[in-house]
Amino acid sequence: MAIEKWDNKYDVKTVSAKLTQRDFSHFKDYCDKKGVKVSTQLKQLIKQEIDNPISVNVAGKSLFVYNPARDNFSWRAILDKGIISYIEDDLNFEFLSQLKEAIDKAIDERNTFIQKTKDDSVSIPGQIVRRGL
């Protein structure tokens, strides 16, 4: 009598991924901190992506909420279709201040590159500008 393979017996398939030793170590540490096996975490992440796929292109706004009891901030993404995504619940003031500075610097660099000098002006595609010349 032949022994039935576990995958066939339970109608499951095995998936694998190649990671660098460093990435695997980080993922293993992450799983250990959560108290779950690597395979369990992978299964949960895959299932989450399949059950709740998120479109790459969605519209919405970021919302930061101050929590005075914990002296920290929460970050939410509120999609135009009403869904609220809870991004992070424990952001400290220093992190957000540094993030704001980095964003402001990047926006200033972009504005210099596109030669933006007025607050109410926006980037205009080159194709449109060329038609008017």
PDB file of C-alpha atoms in Angstrom:
ATOM      1  CA  MET A   1       0.000   0.000   0.000  1.00  0.00           C
ATOM      2  CA  ALA A   2       1.433   3.361  -1.045  1.00  0.00           C
ATOM      3  CA  ILE A   3       1.656   6.124   1.525  1.00  0.00           C
ATOM      4  CA  GLU A   4      -0.264   9.197   0.438  1.00  0.00           C
ATOM      5  CA  LYS A   5       1.735  12.426   0.434  1.00  0.00           C
ATOM      6  CA  TRP A   6       0.689  14.922   3.095  1.00  0.00           C
ATOM      7  CA  ASP A   7       0.093  17.698   0.490  1.00  0.00           C
ATOM      8  CA  ASN A   8      -2.288  15.455  -1.473  1.00  0.00           C
ATOM      9  CA  LYS A   9      -4.014  14.051   1.580  1.00  0.00           C
ATOM     10  CA  TYR A  10      -4.937  17.502   2.897  1.00  0.00           C
ATOM     11  CA  ASP A  11      -5.295  19.220  -0.514  1.00  0.00           C
ATOM     12  CA  VAL A  12      -2.619  21.845   0.154  1.00  0.00           C
ATOM     13  CA  LYS A  13       0.396  23.115  -1.744  1.00  0.00           C
ATOM     14  CA  THR A  14       3.761  24.163  -0.399  1.00  0.00           C
ATOM     15  CA  VAL A  15       5.166  27.580  -1.289  1.00  0.00           C
ATOM     16  CA  SER A  16       8.693  28.809  -0.776  1.00  0.00           C
ATOM     17  CA  ALA A  17      10.737  31.948  -1.243  1.00  0.00           C
ATOM     18  CA  LYS A  18      14.440  32.592  -1.471  1.00  0.00           C
ATOM     19  CA  LEU A  19      15.649  35.182   1.026  1.00  0.00           C
ATOM     20  CA  THR A  20      19.085  36.417   1.915  1.00  0.00           C
ATOM     21  CA  GLN A  21      20.385  35.122   5.220  1.00  0.00           C
ATOM     22  CA  ARG A  22      19.962  38.618   6.655  1.00  0.00           C
ATOM     23  CA  ASP A  23      16.339  38.941   5.506  1.00  0.00           C
ATOM     24  CA  PHE A  24      15.511  35.477   6.805  1.00  0.00           C
ATOM     25  CA  SER A  25      17.085  36.279  10.183  1.00  0.00           C
ATOM     26  CA  HIS A  26      15.034  39.475  10.444  1.00  0.00           C
ATOM     27  CA  PHE A  27      11.841  37.645   9.500  1.00  0.00           C
ATOM     28  CA  LYS A  28      12.601  34.814  11.946  1.00  0.00           C
ATOM     29  CA  ASP A  29      13.242  37.350  14.738  1.00  0.00           C
ATOM     30  CA  TYR A  30       9.968  39.078  13.851  1.00  0.00           C
ATOM     31  CA  CYS A  31       8.085  35.762  14.066  1.00  0.00           C
ATOM     32  CA  ASP A  32       9.799  34.851  17.346  1.00  0.00           C
ATOM     33  CA  LYS A  33       8.759  38.188  18.872  1.00  0.00           C
ATOM     34  CA  LYS A  34       5.167  37.533  17.779  1.00  0.00           C
ATOM     35  CA  GLY A  35       5.372  33.992  19.147  1.00  0.00           C
ATOM     36  CA  VAL A  36       4.489  32.315  15.840  1.00  0.00           C
ATOM     37  CA  LYS A  37       6.220  29.883  13.503  1.00  0.00           C
ATOM     38  CA  VAL A  38       7.656  31.208  10.240  1.00  0.00           C
ATOM     39  CA  SER A  39       5.303  28.985   8.235  1.00  0.00           C
ATOM     40  CA  THR A  40       2.287  30.205  10.209  1.00  0.00           C
ATOM     41  CA  GLN A  41       3.212  33.850   9.625  1.00  0.00           C
ATOM     42  CA  LEU A  42       3.799  33.268   5.901  1.00  0.00           C
ATOM     43  CA  LYS A  43       0.455  31.486   5.598  1.00  0.00           C
ATOM     44  CA  GLN A  44      -1.304  34.339   7.397  1.00  0.00           C
ATOM     45  CA  LEU A  45       0.350  37.016   5.208  1.00  0.00           C
ATOM     46  CA  ILE A  46      -0.513  35.182   1.991  1.00  0.00           C
ATOM     47  CA  LYS A  47      -4.108  34.583   3.119  1.00  0.00           C
ATOM     48  CA  GLN A  48      -4.454  38.250   4.097  1.00  0.00           C
ATOM     49  CA  GLU A  49      -3.324  39.363   0.628  1.00  0.00           C
ATOM     50  CA  ILE A  50      -5.702  36.939  -1.095  1.00  0.00           C
ATOM     51  CA  ASP A  51      -8.721  37.675   1.107  1.00  0.00           C
ATOM     52  CA  ASN A  52      -8.246  41.456   1.219  1.00  0.00           C
ATOM     53  CA  PRO A  53      -6.463  42.580  -1.926  1.00  0.00           C
ATOM     54  CA  ILE A  54      -5.742  46.274  -2.024  1.00  0.00           C
ATOM     55  CA  SER A  55      -5.610  48.108  -5.315  1.00  0.00           C
ATOM     56  CA  VAL A  56      -2.332  49.816  -6.029  1.00  0.00           C
ATOM     57  CA  ASN A  57      -4.184  52.976  -7.017  1.00  0.00           C
ATOM     58  CA  VAL A  58      -6.524  54.231  -4.317  1.00  0.00           C
ATOM     59  CA  ALA A  59      -7.502  57.741  -3.275  1.00  0.00           C
ATOM     60  CA  GLY A  60      -7.619  59.030   0.260  1.00  0.00           C
ATOM     61  CA  LYS A  61      -5.948  61.167   2.899  1.00  0.00           C
ATOM     62  CA  SER A  62      -3.570  60.676   5.781  1.00  0.00           C
ATOM     63  CA  LEU A  63      -4.784  61.559   9.247  1.00  0.00           C
ATOM     64  CA  PHE A  64      -2.547  61.927  12.294  1.00  0.00           C
ATOM     65  CA  VAL A  65      -4.240  61.869  15.699  1.00  0.00           C
ATOM     66  CA  TYR A  66      -2.541  62.965  18.934  1.00  0.00           C
ATOM     67  CA  ASN A  67      -3.100  60.745  21.983  1.00  0.00           C
ATOM     68  CA  PRO A  68      -2.421  62.891  25.098  1.00  0.00           C
ATOM     69  CA  ALA A  69      -2.677  59.931  27.493  1.00  0.00           C
ATOM     70  CA  ARG A  70       0.273  58.228  25.793  1.00  0.00           C
ATOM     71  CA  ASP A  71       1.928  61.377  24.379  1.00  0.00           C
ATOM     72  CA  ASN A  72       2.143  59.800  20.943  1.00  0.00           C
ATOM     73  CA  PHE A  73       0.429  59.882  17.569  1.00  0.00           C
ATOM     74  CA  SER A  74      -1.616  57.468  15.481  1.00  0.00           C
ATOM     75  CA  TRP A  75      -1.471  57.441  11.687  1.00  0.00           C
ATOM     76  CA  ARG A  76      -4.553  56.545   9.665  1.00  0.00           C
ATOM     77  CA  ALA A  77      -5.238  56.448   5.945  1.00  0.00           C
ATOM     78  CA  ILE A  78      -8.836  57.339   5.212  1.00  0.00           C
ATOM     79  CA  LEU A  79      -9.769  56.170   1.738  1.00  0.00           C
ATOM     80  CA  ASP A  80     -12.313  58.112  -0.297  1.00  0.00           C
ATOM     81  CA  LYS A  81     -14.609  55.074  -0.299  1.00  0.00           C
ATOM     82  CA  GLY A  82     -14.813  55.237   3.513  1.00  0.00           C
ATOM     83  CA  ILE A  83     -12.331  52.552   4.529  1.00  0.00           C
ATOM     84  CA  ILE A  84      -9.987  53.493   7.379  1.00  0.00           C
ATOM     85  CA  SER A  85      -6.575  51.842   7.402  1.00  0.00           C
ATOM     86  CA  TYR A  86      -4.769  51.856  10.744  1.00  0.00           C
ATOM     87  CA  ILE A  87      -1.128  52.324   9.758  1.00  0.00           C
ATOM     88  CA  GLU A  88       0.560  52.883  13.128  1.00  0.00           C
ATOM     89  CA  ASP A  89      -0.546  53.618  16.694  1.00  0.00           C
ATOM     90  CA  ASP A  90       2.747  54.481  18.408  1.00  0.00           C
ATOM     91  CA  LEU A  91       4.562  57.296  16.617  1.00  0.00           C
ATOM     92  CA  ASN A  92       6.537  59.641  18.830  1.00  0.00           C
ATOM     93  CA  PHE A  93       6.883  63.389  18.332  1.00  0.00           C
ATOM     94  CA  GLU A  94      10.564  63.210  17.369  1.00  0.00           C
ATOM     95  CA  PHE A  95       9.875  60.688  14.603  1.00  0.00           C
ATOM     96  CA  LEU A  96       7.076  62.784  13.097  1.00  0.00           C
ATOM     97  CA  SER A  97       9.125  65.999  13.355  1.00  0.00           C
ATOM     98  CA  GLN A  98      12.029  64.396  11.503  1.00  0.00           C
ATOM     99  CA  LEU A  99       9.646  62.893   8.930  1.00  0.00           C
ATOM    100  CA  LYS A 100       8.058  66.314   8.344  1.00  0.00           C
ATOM    101  CA  GLU A 101      11.496  67.888   7.813  1.00  0.00           C
ATOM    102  CA  ALA A 102      12.450  65.146   5.341  1.00  0.00           C
ATOM    103  CA  ILE A 103       9.178  65.537   3.423  1.00  0.00           C
ATOM    104  CA  ASP A 104       9.509  69.341   3.325  1.00  0.00           C
ATOM    105  CA  LYS A 105      13.075  69.027   2.027  1.00  0.00           C
ATOM    106  CA  ALA A 106      12.044  66.553  -0.691  1.00  0.00           C
ATOM    107  CA  ILE A 107       9.139  68.791  -1.772  1.00  0.00           C
ATOM    108  CA  ASP A 108      11.458  71.830  -1.886  1.00  0.00           C
ATOM    109  CA  GLU A 109      13.899  69.872  -4.069  1.00  0.00           C
ATOM    110  CA  ARG A 110      11.058  68.888  -6.407  1.00  0.00           C
ATOM    111  CA  ASN A 111       9.741  72.444  -6.581  1.00  0.00           C
ATOM    112  CA  THR A 112      13.217  73.699  -7.479  1.00  0.00           C
ATOM    113  CA  PHE A 113      13.534  71.016 -10.152  1.00  0.00           C
ATOM    114  CA  ILE A 114      10.186  71.861 -11.788  1.00  0.00           C
ATOM    115  CA  GLN A 115      10.892  75.599 -11.321  1.00  0.00           C
ATOM    116  CA  LYS A 116       7.838  76.172  -9.140  1.00  0.00           C
ATOM    117  CA  THR A 117       7.867  79.672  -7.635  1.00  0.00           C
ATOM    118  CA  LYS A 118       4.180  80.304  -6.777  1.00  0.00           C
ATOM    119  CA  ASP A 119       2.311  78.510  -3.986  1.00  0.00           C
ATOM    120  CA  ASP A 120      -0.811  77.908  -6.070  1.00  0.00           C
ATOM    121  CA  SER A 121       0.930  76.581  -9.195  1.00  0.00           C
ATOM    122  CA  VAL A 122       1.029  72.883 -10.093  1.00  0.00           C
ATOM    123  CA  SER A 123       3.181  70.664 -12.278  1.00  0.00           C
ATOM    124  CA  ILE A 124       2.087  70.751 -15.931  1.00  0.00           C
ATOM    125  CA  PRO A 125       2.964  67.834 -18.237  1.00  0.00           C
ATOM    126  CA  GLY A 126       5.630  68.720 -20.810  1.00  0.00           C
ATOM    127  CA  GLN A 127       3.391  67.540 -23.673  1.00  0.00           C
ATOM    128  CA  ILE A 128       0.878  70.298 -22.890  1.00  0.00           C
ATOM    129  CA  VAL A 129       3.557  72.982 -22.613  1.00  0.00           C
ATOM    130  CA  ARG A 130       5.132  71.950 -25.951  1.00  0.00           C
ATOM    131  CA  ARG A 131       1.792  72.326 -27.746  1.00  0.00           C
ATOM    132  CA  GLY A 132       1.542  75.930 -26.587  1.00  0.00           C
ATOM    133  CA  LEU A 133       5.040  76.966 -27.733  1.00  0.00           C
TER     134      LEU A 133
END
